[in-house]
Tab-separated table of C-alpha atoms in Angstrom:
chain	number	residue	atom	x	y	z
A	1	MET	CA	0.000	0.000	0.000
A	2	THR	CA	1.434	3.348	-1.051
A	3	VAL	CA	0.232	6.410	0.800
A	4	PRO	CA	1.391	9.988	0.172
A	5	VAL	CA	1.666	11.997	3.355
A	6	GLY	CA	2.840	15.361	4.582
A	7	ALA	CA	6.207	15.886	6.200
A	8	ASP	CA	5.083	15.394	9.811
A	9	PHE	CA	3.058	12.214	9.413
A	10	GLU	CA	4.223	10.736	12.719
A	11	HIS	CA	1.821	13.153	14.404
A	12	GLY	CA	-0.278	14.009	11.398
A	13	ALA	CA	-0.441	16.018	8.205
A	14	LYS	CA	-2.951	16.741	5.482
A	15	LEU	CA	-3.603	14.023	2.939
A	16	SER	CA	-2.294	14.700	-0.527
A	17	THR	CA	-4.791	14.762	-3.377
A	18	LYS	CA	-2.264	13.084	-5.659
A	19	ASP	CA	-2.658	9.566	-7.018
A	20	LEU	CA	-2.319	7.056	-4.191
A	21	HIS	CA	-0.593	4.519	-6.443
A	22	PRO	CA	2.157	6.198	-8.492
A	23	ASP	CA	4.641	4.264	-10.605
A	24	VAL	CA	7.332	2.635	-8.514
A	25	TYR	CA	10.988	3.240	-9.390
A	26	LEU	CA	13.682	0.683	-8.518
A	27	SER	CA	17.301	1.775	-8.175
A	28	GLU	CA	20.070	0.022	-10.095
A	29	GLN	CA	21.370	-1.385	-6.789
A	30	ILE	CA	18.010	-3.016	-6.086
A	31	LYS	CA	17.806	-4.390	-9.648
A	32	GLU	CA	21.303	-5.870	-9.322
A	33	PHE	CA	20.374	-7.477	-6.018
A	34	LEU	CA	17.225	-9.026	-7.536
A	35	ALA	CA	19.117	-10.298	-10.554
A	36	GLY	CA	21.640	-11.922	-8.201
A	37	ILE	CA	18.922	-13.999	-6.549
A	38	GLY	CA	17.149	-14.815	-9.814
A	39	GLU	CA	14.117	-12.577	-9.301
A	40	SER	CA	12.326	-10.435	-11.880
A	41	ALA	CA	11.715	-6.822	-10.867
A	42	ASP	CA	8.511	-6.675	-12.913
A	43	GLU	CA	7.165	-9.804	-11.264
A	44	ILE	CA	7.967	-8.566	-7.767
A	45	LEU	CA	6.312	-5.235	-8.438
A	46	SER	CA	3.147	-7.047	-9.513
A	47	ARG	CA	2.887	-8.985	-6.246
A	48	PRO	CA	0.458	-7.564	-3.670
A	49	LEU	CA	1.827	-6.559	-0.303
A	50	THR	CA	-1.412	-7.474	1.464
A	51	VAL	CA	-4.489	-9.523	0.633
A	52	ALA	CA	-7.624	-9.094	2.734
A	53	PRO	CA	-9.960	-12.083	3.081
A	54	VAL	CA	-13.455	-12.064	1.636
A	55	VAL	CA	-15.822	-10.806	4.340
A	56	ASP	CA	-18.972	-12.766	5.214
A	57	ASP	CA	-21.908	-10.316	5.323
A	58	SER	CA	-24.362	-12.540	7.203
A	59	HIS	CA	-23.351	-11.732	10.778
A	60	PRO	CA	-25.126	-9.139	12.984
A	61	LEU	CA	-23.739	-5.595	12.769
A	62	PRO	CA	-21.817	-5.824	16.101
A	63	SER	CA	-19.652	-8.579	14.555
A	64	TYR	CA	-17.689	-6.125	12.395
A	65	PHE	CA	-15.168	-3.340	12.611
A	66	ILE	CA	-16.325	-0.367	10.523
A	67	SER	CA	-14.125	2.308	8.937
A	68	SER	CA	-15.300	5.586	10.460
A	69	SER	CA	-14.863	9.342	10.128
A	70	HIS	CA	-15.238	11.998	12.852
A	71	ASN	CA	-16.561	15.492	12.027
A	72	THR	CA	-16.372	14.458	8.392
A	73	TYR	CA	-17.084	17.949	7.037
A	74	LEU	CA	-13.928	19.476	8.591
A	75	LEU	CA	-10.799	19.800	6.463
A	76	SER	CA	-8.323	20.891	9.122
A	77	HIS	CA	-8.561	22.218	12.709
A	78	GLN	CA	-11.435	21.514	15.122
A	79	LEU	CA	-11.770	25.141	16.268
A	80	TRP	CA	-11.262	27.101	13.064
A	81	GLY	CA	-10.647	26.388	9.405
A	82	SER	CA	-12.474	25.203	6.334
A	83	ALA	CA	-15.334	22.757	5.947
A	84	SER	CA	-16.757	21.149	2.834
A	85	ALA	CA	-19.481	18.714	1.856
A	86	VAL	CA	-17.026	17.205	-0.654
A	87	ALA	CA	-15.189	15.609	2.283
A	88	TYR	CA	-18.046	13.087	2.580
A	89	THR	CA	-17.569	11.958	-1.012
A	90	HIS	CA	-13.812	11.670	-0.420
A	91	VAL	CA	-14.256	9.501	2.684
A	92	ILE	CA	-16.910	7.206	1.215
A	93	LYS	CA	-14.957	6.680	-2.009
A	94	ARG	CA	-12.110	5.469	0.180
A	95	HIS	CA	-14.439	2.980	1.860
A	96	GLY	CA	-15.253	5.012	4.949
A	97	ARG	CA	-18.560	3.479	6.033
A	98	CYS	CA	-19.542	5.633	8.994
A	99	VAL	CA	-19.589	9.421	8.607
A	100	GLU	CA	-20.697	12.142	11.000
A	101	ILE	CA	-23.012	15.136	10.559
A	102	ASP	CA	-23.390	17.991	13.087
A	103	ALA	CA	-26.725	19.662	12.309
A	104	TRP	CA	-27.762	23.144	13.481
A	105	ASP	CA	-30.437	25.755	12.811
A	106	SER	CA	-29.840	28.598	10.369
A	107	PRO	CA	-32.060	31.171	8.628
A	108	ASN	CA	-31.431	29.380	5.325
A	109	GLY	CA	-32.283	25.893	6.480
A	110	PRO	CA	-30.297	23.256	8.386
A	111	LYS	CA	-26.544	23.780	8.351
A	112	VAL	CA	-23.601	21.521	9.153
A	113	THR	CA	-20.824	23.017	11.262
A	114	HIS	CA	-18.818	22.500	14.447
A	115	GLY	CA	-20.855	24.394	17.025
A	116	PHE	CA	-19.372	27.082	19.286
A	117	THR	CA	-16.228	27.313	17.135
A	118	LEU	CA	-14.958	29.436	14.234
A	119	THR	CA	-15.036	26.657	11.634
A	120	ASP	CA	-16.769	27.128	8.285
A	121	ARG	CA	-20.212	25.729	7.571
A	122	THR	CA	-21.958	23.940	4.738
A	123	THR	CA	-25.599	23.109	4.113
A	124	PHE	CA	-27.294	19.926	5.248
A	125	ARG	CA	-28.636	19.345	1.743
A	126	ASP	CA	-25.153	19.669	0.193
A	127	VAL	CA	-23.847	17.118	2.693
A	128	CYS	CA	-26.629	14.658	1.866
A	129	GLU	CA	-25.970	15.057	-1.863
A	130	ALA	CA	-22.224	14.530	-1.303
A	131	ILE	CA	-22.959	11.304	0.611
A	132	LEU	CA	-25.261	10.013	-2.104
A	133	ALA	CA	-22.856	10.820	-4.976
A	134	PRO	CA	-20.488	7.840	-4.443
A	135	VAL	CA	-23.325	5.585	-3.249
A	136	LYS	CA	-25.954	5.858	-5.974
A	137	ASP	CA	-23.858	4.288	-8.743
A	138	ASN	CA	-21.905	1.969	-6.455
A	139	HIS	CA	-23.158	-1.603	-6.487
A	140	SER	CA	-21.476	-2.463	-3.167
A	141	HIS	CA	-23.945	-4.051	-0.775
A	142	TRP	CA	-22.132	-2.815	2.327
A	143	PRO	CA	-24.226	-0.162	4.103
A	144	ILE	CA	-23.276	3.427	5.027
A	145	LEU	CA	-23.905	4.612	8.593
A	146	ILE	CA	-24.519	8.303	9.297
A	147	SER	CA	-23.869	9.381	12.875
A	148	LEU	CA	-26.167	12.376	13.346
A	149	GLU	CA	-25.405	14.860	16.096
A	150	CYS	CA	-28.484	17.050	16.153
A	151	HIS	CA	-28.569	20.496	17.777
A	152	ALA	CA	-31.453	21.700	15.639
A	153	SER	CA	-34.984	22.719	16.600
A	154	HIS	CA	-38.045	20.529	16.046
A	155	GLU	CA	-38.941	22.524	12.934
A	156	THR	CA	-35.454	22.130	11.465
A	157	GLN	CA	-35.394	18.419	12.299
A	158	VAL	CA	-38.590	17.910	10.309
A	159	GLU	CA	-36.963	19.749	7.400
A	160	MET	CA	-33.863	17.520	7.718
A	161	VAL	CA	-36.023	14.394	7.461
A	162	LYS	CA	-37.682	15.814	4.371
A	163	ILE	CA	-34.299	16.584	2.773
A	164	MET	CA	-32.921	13.108	3.526
A	165	LYS	CA	-35.950	11.409	2.016
A	166	GLU	CA	-35.768	13.639	-1.071
A	167	VAL	CA	-32.026	13.183	-1.625
A	168	PHE	CA	-31.449	9.596	-0.499
A	169	GLY	CA	-34.712	8.207	-1.833
A	170	SER	CA	-34.931	4.427	-1.586
A	171	LYS	CA	-31.347	4.252	-0.334
A	172	LEU	CA	-32.465	5.566	3.060
A	173	VAL	CA	-33.653	3.016	5.606
A	174	ASP	CA	-36.786	4.809	6.839
A	175	SER	CA	-38.963	1.861	7.797
A	176	ALA	CA	-38.587	-1.632	9.196
A	177	LEU	CA	-37.025	-4.141	6.834
A	178	GLU	CA	-39.418	-6.750	5.548
A	179	GLY	CA	-39.004	-10.098	7.228
A	180	ILE	CA	-36.828	-8.743	10.070
A	181	GLY	CA	-38.582	-9.064	13.404
A	182	GLU	CA	-37.843	-6.995	16.495
A	183	ASP	CA	-36.168	-10.010	18.095
A	184	ARG	CA	-33.406	-10.282	15.482
A	185	LYS	CA	-30.436	-8.039	14.874
A	186	VAL	CA	-29.879	-6.950	11.307
A	187	THR	CA	-26.894	-7.897	9.162
A	188	PRO	CA	-25.053	-6.002	6.402
A	189	ARG	CA	-26.721	-8.366	3.938
A	190	ASP	CA	-30.158	-7.300	5.211
A	191	LEU	CA	-29.280	-3.631	4.731
A	192	ASN	CA	-27.954	-4.266	1.213
A	193	GLY	CA	-25.941	-1.114	0.541
A	194	ARG	CA	-28.472	1.307	2.019
A	195	ILE	CA	-27.976	4.358	4.239
A	196	VAL	CA	-28.580	3.765	7.955
A	197	MET	CA	-29.087	6.649	10.382
A	198	ILE	CA	-27.569	6.679	13.870
A	199	VAL	CA	-30.099	8.771	15.820
A	200	GLU	CA	-30.348	9.597	19.508
A	201	TRP	CA	-32.623	7.386	21.570
A	202	HIS	CA	-34.086	8.215	24.981
A	203	SER	CA	-36.205	6.079	27.258
A	204	PRO	CA	-39.707	7.560	27.571
A	205	LYS	CA	-39.161	8.487	31.229
A	206	SER	CA	-36.001	10.471	30.490
A	207	VAL	CA	-36.911	12.463	27.384
A	208	ASP	CA	-36.766	15.713	29.307
A	209	ASP	CA	-33.569	14.874	31.180
A	210	ALA	CA	-30.664	16.761	29.539
A	211	ASP	CA	-28.141	14.437	31.151
A	212	THR	CA	-29.338	11.531	28.983
A	213	SER	CA	-28.399	13.218	25.712
A	214	SER	CA	-26.893	10.670	23.344
A	215	SER	CA	-24.723	13.107	21.461
A	216	SER	CA	-22.351	11.362	19.125
A	217	SER	CA	-19.448	13.623	19.881
A	218	SER	CA	-19.950	17.095	21.285
A	219	GLU	CA	-20.811	16.891	24.947
A	220	ASP	CA	-20.035	18.962	28.051
A	221	ASP	CA	-16.554	18.203	29.406
A	222	ASP	CA	-15.655	15.956	26.485
A	223	LYS	CA	-16.079	18.642	23.852
A	224	PRO	CA	-16.421	22.173	25.249
A	225	GLY	CA	-16.855	25.255	23.097
A	226	LEU	CA	-14.181	27.570	21.765
A	227	LEU	CA	-14.002	29.797	24.859
A	228	SER	CA	-13.604	26.823	27.190
A	229	ARG	CA	-10.835	25.302	25.113
A	230	LEU	CA	-8.897	28.551	24.726
A	231	THR	CA	-9.247	29.823	28.311
A	232	GLY	CA	-9.770	26.649	30.336
A	233	ARG	CA	-12.994	28.120	31.790
A	234	LYS	CA	-16.209	26.175	31.486
A	235	GLU	CA	-18.981	27.817	29.501
A	236	LYS	CA	-22.588	26.787	29.857
A	237	GLN	CA	-24.112	25.678	26.577
A	238	PRO	CA	-27.851	25.728	25.905
A	239	PRO	CA	-29.660	22.389	26.244
A	240	ARG	CA	-30.377	20.508	23.075
A	241	PRO	CA	-33.864	20.284	21.669
A	242	PRO	CA	-35.283	16.747	22.015
A	243	ILE	CA	-35.333	14.546	18.953
A	244	CYS	CA	-38.645	14.837	17.165
A	245	PRO	CA	-40.671	11.680	16.345
A	246	GLU	CA	-40.110	12.057	12.591
A	247	LEU	CA	-36.333	11.967	13.026
A	248	SER	CA	-36.379	9.375	15.803
A	249	GLU	CA	-38.162	6.953	13.482
A	250	LEU	CA	-35.075	6.869	11.230
A	251	GLY	CA	-32.920	5.382	13.998
A	252	LEU	CA	-34.383	1.937	13.495
A	253	TYR	CA	-31.185	-0.078	13.399
A	254	ALA	CA	-28.734	2.161	15.244
A	255	ASN	CA	-30.445	3.766	18.220
A	256	SER	CA	-27.731	5.929	19.762
A	257	ILE	CA	-27.276	6.003	23.545
A	258	LYS	CA	-24.702	8.304	25.132
A	259	VAL	CA	-23.117	6.505	28.091
A	260	HIS	CA	-20.902	7.371	31.045
A	261	GLY	CA	-19.186	5.120	33.561
A	262	ASP	CA	-19.211	1.331	33.300
A	263	PHE	CA	-22.031	0.965	30.789
A	264	THR	CA	-21.367	-2.779	30.485
A	265	SER	CA	-22.985	-3.245	33.915
A	266	GLN	CA	-25.920	-0.875	33.420
A	267	ASP	CA	-29.456	-2.008	32.628
A	268	PHE	CA	-30.575	-1.164	29.092
A	269	SER	CA	-33.279	-3.819	28.848
A	270	SER	CA	-35.865	-1.177	27.921
A	271	ALA	CA	-33.763	0.051	25.001
A	272	PRO	CA	-34.281	-1.202	21.426
A	273	ILE	CA	-32.418	-4.355	20.442
A	274	ASN	CA	-30.532	-2.520	17.685
A	275	ARG	CA	-28.730	-0.002	19.880
A	276	LEU	CA	-25.397	1.748	19.591
A	277	PHE	CA	-23.428	3.023	22.565
A	278	ASN	CA	-21.644	6.322	21.995
A	279	ILE	CA	-18.776	6.917	24.397
A	280	SER	CA	-15.944	9.411	24.478
A	281	GLU	CA	-12.313	8.393	24.346
A	282	SER	CA	-11.855	9.854	27.855
A	283	ALA	CA	-14.743	7.860	29.307
A	284	ILE	CA	-13.779	4.490	27.841
A	285	LEU	CA	-10.151	4.932	28.871
A	286	LYS	CA	-11.349	4.908	32.489
A	287	LEU	CA	-12.585	1.351	31.882
A	288	LEU	CA	-9.264	0.099	30.500
A	289	PRO	CA	-7.591	-2.227	31.124
A	290	HIS	CA	-9.561	-3.539	34.133
A	291	SER	CA	-12.859	-3.901	32.201
A	292	LEU	CA	-11.331	-5.124	28.933
A	293	THR	CA	-12.966	-8.573	29.046
A	294	LYS	CA	-16.380	-7.071	29.845
A	295	LEU	CA	-16.029	-4.569	26.988
A	296	VAL	CA	-15.146	-7.303	24.491
A	297	LYS	CA	-18.147	-9.376	25.576
A	298	HIS	CA	-20.410	-6.336	25.395
A	299	GLY	CA	-19.055	-5.536	21.927
A	300	ALA	CA	-19.970	-9.015	20.728
A	301	GLN	CA	-23.637	-8.103	21.284
A	302	HIS	CA	-23.928	-4.355	20.737
A	303	LEU	CA	-22.454	-1.613	18.577
A	304	CYS	CA	-20.088	0.823	20.258
A	305	ARG	CA	-18.709	4.043	18.774
A	306	VAL	CA	-15.710	5.764	20.367
A	307	TYR	CA	-15.187	9.436	19.500
A	308	PRO	CA	-12.160	11.680	20.244
A	309	LYS	CA	-11.803	13.634	23.466
A	310	GLY	CA	-12.506	17.342	23.168
A	311	THR	CA	-8.917	18.417	23.741
A	312	ARG	CA	-7.854	17.047	20.334
A	313	VAL	CA	-8.420	20.486	18.812
A	314	GLY	CA	-5.621	20.048	16.252
A	315	SER	CA	-7.428	16.993	14.826
A	316	ALA	CA	-4.885	14.526	16.205
A	317	ASN	CA	-6.378	11.039	16.193
A	318	LEU	CA	-7.077	8.572	18.948
A	319	ASP	CA	-5.459	5.131	18.762
A	320	PRO	CA	-8.161	2.995	17.073
A	321	LEU	CA	-6.324	-0.248	17.818
A	322	LYS	CA	-6.815	0.252	21.547
A	323	TYR	CA	-10.600	0.399	21.090
A	324	TRP	CA	-10.840	-2.317	18.442
A	325	ARG	CA	-9.092	-4.569	20.952
A	326	ALA	CA	-11.758	-3.551	23.484
A	327	GLY	CA	-14.500	-4.753	21.121
A	328	SER	CA	-15.610	-1.354	19.777
A	329	GLN	CA	-16.719	-1.520	16.164
A	330	ILE	CA	-16.377	2.183	15.352
A	331	ALA	CA	-13.358	4.338	16.181
A	332	ALA	CA	-14.131	7.798	14.795
A	333	LEU	CA	-11.084	9.388	13.144
A	334	ASN	CA	-10.151	12.724	11.585
A	335	TRP	CA	-9.351	11.700	8.014
A	336	GLN	CA	-7.693	15.018	7.228
A	337	ASN	CA	-4.829	14.052	9.549
A	338	TYR	CA	-2.661	11.156	8.352
A	339	ASP	CA	-1.082	10.277	11.681
A	340	LYS	CA	-0.595	6.885	13.278
A	341	GLY	CA	-4.325	6.489	13.932
A	342	MET	CA	-5.227	6.903	10.261
A	343	GLN	CA	-2.318	4.689	9.203
A	344	LEU	CA	-3.771	1.897	11.359
A	345	ASN	CA	-7.231	2.523	9.934
A	346	ASN	CA	-5.924	2.294	6.369
A	347	ALA	CA	-4.134	-0.935	7.247
A	348	MET	CA	-7.223	-2.472	8.889
A	349	PHE	CA	-9.514	-1.733	5.944
A	350	ASP	CA	-7.020	-2.044	3.073
A	351	GLY	CA	-8.548	-4.148	0.309
A	352	THR	CA	-12.002	-4.222	1.940
A	353	ASN	CA	-15.279	-2.340	1.557
A	354	GLY	CA	-14.864	-0.684	4.945
A	355	TRP	CA	-16.306	-3.589	6.938
A	356	VAL	CA	-14.030	-6.218	8.541
A	357	LEU	CA	-15.324	-9.275	10.390
A	358	LYS	CA	-14.036	-9.467	13.953
A	359	PRO	CA	-11.685	-12.352	14.843
A	360	ALA	CA	-13.313	-15.509	16.197
A	361	SER	CA	-12.150	-14.756	19.749
A	362	PHE	CA	-14.139	-11.476	19.634
A	363	LEU	CA	-17.273	-13.108	18.247
A	364	ASN	CA	-17.141	-15.799	20.964
A	365	PRO	CA	-15.188	-14.186	23.819
A	366	ASP	CA	-15.566	-17.202	26.122
A	367	SER	CA	-13.685	-19.447	23.698
A	368	LYS	CA	-9.912	-19.387	23.904
A	369	GLY	CA	-7.679	-20.628	21.121
A	370	PRO	CA	-4.128	-21.930	21.486
A	371	GLN	CA	-1.376	-19.395	22.128
A	372	GLU	CA	1.399	-20.194	19.681
A	373	LYS	CA	4.796	-18.564	19.601
A	374	VAL	CA	5.786	-17.473	16.109
A	375	SER	CA	8.743	-15.722	14.563
A	376	LEU	CA	8.824	-12.994	11.950
A	377	THR	CA	11.754	-12.588	9.580
A	378	ILE	CA	12.029	-9.712	7.107
A	379	ASP	CA	15.023	-9.166	4.843
A	380	VAL	CA	15.460	-5.406	4.475
A	381	VAL	CA	17.389	-4.707	1.275
A	382	GLY	CA	17.118	-0.987	0.594
A	383	ALA	CA	15.008	1.846	-0.722
A	384	SER	CA	14.716	3.648	-4.037
A	385	ASN	CA	14.148	7.286	-4.902
A	386	LEU	CA	13.559	8.501	-1.360
A	387	PRO	CA	12.210	12.059	-1.366
A	388	ARG	CA	14.337	14.743	0.214
A	389	PRO	CA	13.283	15.730	3.749
A	390	ASP	CA	12.185	19.343	4.052
A	391	ASP	CA	15.224	20.315	6.129
A	392	VAL	CA	17.749	18.961	3.589
A	393	GLU	CA	18.977	20.966	0.577
A	394	PRO	CA	19.288	19.233	-2.827
A	395	SER	CA	23.092	19.565	-2.729
A	396	GLU	CA	23.420	18.022	0.724
A	397	THR	CA	23.766	14.459	1.948
A	398	PHE	CA	21.693	12.918	4.707
A	399	ALA	CA	21.513	9.637	6.620
A	400	THR	CA	18.462	7.426	6.896
A	401	TYR	CA	17.430	4.132	8.478
A	402	LEU	CA	14.369	1.895	8.553
A	403	ARG	CA	12.470	1.357	11.804
A	404	ALA	CA	9.996	-1.489	12.278
A	405	GLU	CA	7.213	-1.512	14.855
A	406	LEU	CA	5.148	-4.639	15.514
A	407	MET	CA	2.071	-3.584	17.498
A	408	HIS	CA	1.145	-6.448	19.836
A	409	SER	CA	-1.334	-6.259	22.726
A	410	GLN	CA	1.448	-6.948	25.242
A	411	LYS	CA	4.001	-4.486	23.851
A	412	THR	CA	5.233	-2.809	20.692
A	413	TYR	CA	8.267	-4.682	19.376
A	414	THR	CA	10.773	-2.360	17.697
A	415	TRP	CA	13.819	-2.883	15.498
A	416	LYS	CA	15.896	-0.691	13.199
A	417	THR	CA	18.647	-0.941	10.608
A	418	LYS	CA	21.943	0.882	10.693
A	419	SER	CA	21.996	4.280	9.011
A	420	SER	CA	22.897	4.668	5.357
A	421	LYS	CA	24.220	8.039	4.139
A	422	GLY	CA	24.006	9.397	0.618
A	423	PRO	CA	23.257	12.426	-1.569
A	424	ALA	CA	19.802	13.958	-1.329
A	425	LYS	CA	19.505	14.069	-5.115
A	426	ASN	CA	20.607	11.439	-7.624
A	427	GLY	CA	20.194	13.311	-10.891
A	428	GLU	CA	16.453	13.886	-11.127
A	429	LEU	CA	15.754	11.176	-8.575
A	430	GLY	CA	16.028	10.853	-4.807
A	431	MET	CA	18.278	8.922	-2.458
A	432	ASN	CA	18.852	5.154	-2.881
A	433	PRO	CA	20.029	3.757	0.483
A	434	MET	CA	21.017	0.091	0.811
A	435	TRP	CA	20.738	-1.569	4.223
A	436	LYS	CA	20.903	-5.340	3.551
A	437	GLU	CA	19.902	-6.360	7.059
A	438	GLN	CA	17.543	-8.927	8.513
A	439	LEU	CA	14.731	-8.175	10.934
A	440	LYS	CA	13.770	-10.939	13.383
A	441	MET	CA	11.047	-10.876	16.036
A	442	GLU	CA	9.444	-13.559	18.188
A	443	TYR	CA	6.038	-13.148	19.793
A	444	VAL	CA	2.857	-14.973	20.788
A	445	ASP	CA	0.448	-15.016	17.872
A	446	GLU	CA	-2.808	-13.126	18.298
A	447	PRO	CA	-5.385	-11.305	16.170
A	448	LEU	CA	-5.222	-7.554	15.543
A	449	MET	CA	-1.465	-7.193	15.131
A	450	PHE	CA	-0.061	-4.492	12.868
A	451	LEU	CA	3.373	-3.894	11.381
A	452	ARG	CA	4.560	-0.353	10.677
A	453	LEU	CA	7.737	0.325	8.684
A	454	LEU	CA	9.088	3.861	8.820
A	455	VAL	CA	11.895	5.466	6.829
A	456	VAL	CA	13.590	7.841	9.275
A	457	GLU	CA	16.022	10.709	8.785
A	458	ASP	CA	18.952	10.179	11.160
A	459	LYS	CA	19.759	13.650	12.427
A	460	PHE	CA	21.160	15.379	15.480
A	461	GLY	CA	18.438	15.756	18.068
A	462	ILE	CA	15.095	14.193	17.128
A	463	ASP	CA	15.052	11.711	14.253
A	464	GLU	CA	12.189	12.416	11.854
A	465	PRO	CA	10.217	9.781	9.907
A	466	PHE	CA	9.340	10.800	6.361
A	467	GLY	CA	8.039	7.598	4.763
A	468	VAL	CA	5.702	4.921	6.099
A	469	VAL	CA	3.806	1.760	5.314
A	470	CYS	CA	1.454	0.079	7.804
A	471	VAL	CA	-0.077	-3.380	7.322
A	472	LYS	CA	-2.340	-5.750	9.210
A	473	MET	CA	-0.250	-8.827	9.952
A	474	ASP	CA	-2.790	-11.433	8.846
A	475	TYR	CA	-3.104	-9.643	5.480
A	476	LEU	CA	0.662	-9.628	4.903
A	477	GLN	CA	1.850	-11.859	2.065
A	478	THR	CA	5.070	-13.835	2.398
A	479	GLY	CA	7.843	-13.880	-0.189
A	480	LYS	CA	10.066	-11.242	-1.765
A	481	ILE	CA	7.904	-8.160	-1.960
A	482	VAL	CA	8.618	-4.527	-2.647
A	483	VAL	CA	7.097	-2.169	-0.103
A	484	SER	CA	6.649	1.389	-1.327
A	485	ALA	CA	6.454	4.234	1.170
A	486	ILE	CA	6.660	7.818	-0.027
A	487	ARG	CA	6.260	11.379	1.163
A	488	SER	CA	4.316	13.755	-1.011
A	489	GLY	CA	1.992	16.718	-0.729
A	490	GLU	CA	4.251	19.558	-1.836
């Protein structure tokens, strides 16, 4: 998988709009090495780095991990900056299958914006049209979930329902599916490529209780307004209008419940069977690691969406792997920021339609498979046409090495090559370091392991990565394979 990223992708940078799969150049040194072992460069370049398994669509929705976007309309910062409906098309075309809409009142109809901040806005209708654009002609049967955070009045909510029905048409799930009783959870196959709304649900006795709001992301201490975040002082925000019946009826198969504390031990027997628990990163972290087993068991039965804590104003991402391992299906990420969180998300859903079946041990948490010790061996030969880091002039030389990180639940195993030094420019091309080293790691096999390879500039002070590839270990293909990792975005 080749992914262009900005210079500071260790912590995050804007995604490039360039082609994600450019032609791959091999240096003469690499070609000579391949010829020496009887390998064809063309054949190696045609081999896939990863192959995802075919996903069975007949399991209930909680049985899957789902590629998800947070505040999808935002293009940069969480407090100020641009917003665009086009971001929804971008995410869905890249197999994002859960997007988020923040809906508010405006004199010109419902708007989508990040409330109590200086971010731009777009219209609710434009957002709906941008969501439909990649869906209407796509024959994929995997559904799209829309996490709706509604701050709008009753009147505006009714208008939103009207807009969704006009724009989405038959794609919108707005009534019970034929043949699906209330005692059975739906599957992706049942939903058959349609659009499913995640809408707040309240028990009848708590409709007027503001503390039971099931906001999908913006809530009190988790996501305060601009003044609170800039000054540290709490500002009181107006209570949200209750969800109107017309909008509530759309939350048939993802009734959203905002939870606090140990929700795995709370009684939700009066809630609909198809419910989704929305919980902030801060709140779920308080349950880890001591409630990990309970969370995994809960996640085998119910959907859970984890959204970023409110202090991530620069759009830095949470670690989705931590919450996938806790059984959560949806880890909401800022796609405009290609940091480690988005690298893991790309690796998880690479080669899929944005839905990945959970491992067997997550579907049946009480069953335990054998724990086998395995070894990983990777021969690291070299790199070709490395781009010049931003702090290096074309006439200069610089040193670089490759660092490997194997993300295991017990620890992150790390390894690196020695540094190789060379000129920043090789004619019209970049640097061609040769390492010729072997990486070896031993660990206990388990699901949800990821391997990240980073090309790092070896410099005085803090070494800076400037190229990356991240893969899910059970997708990784064995054999002699070229891994391409580039920096782009100039």
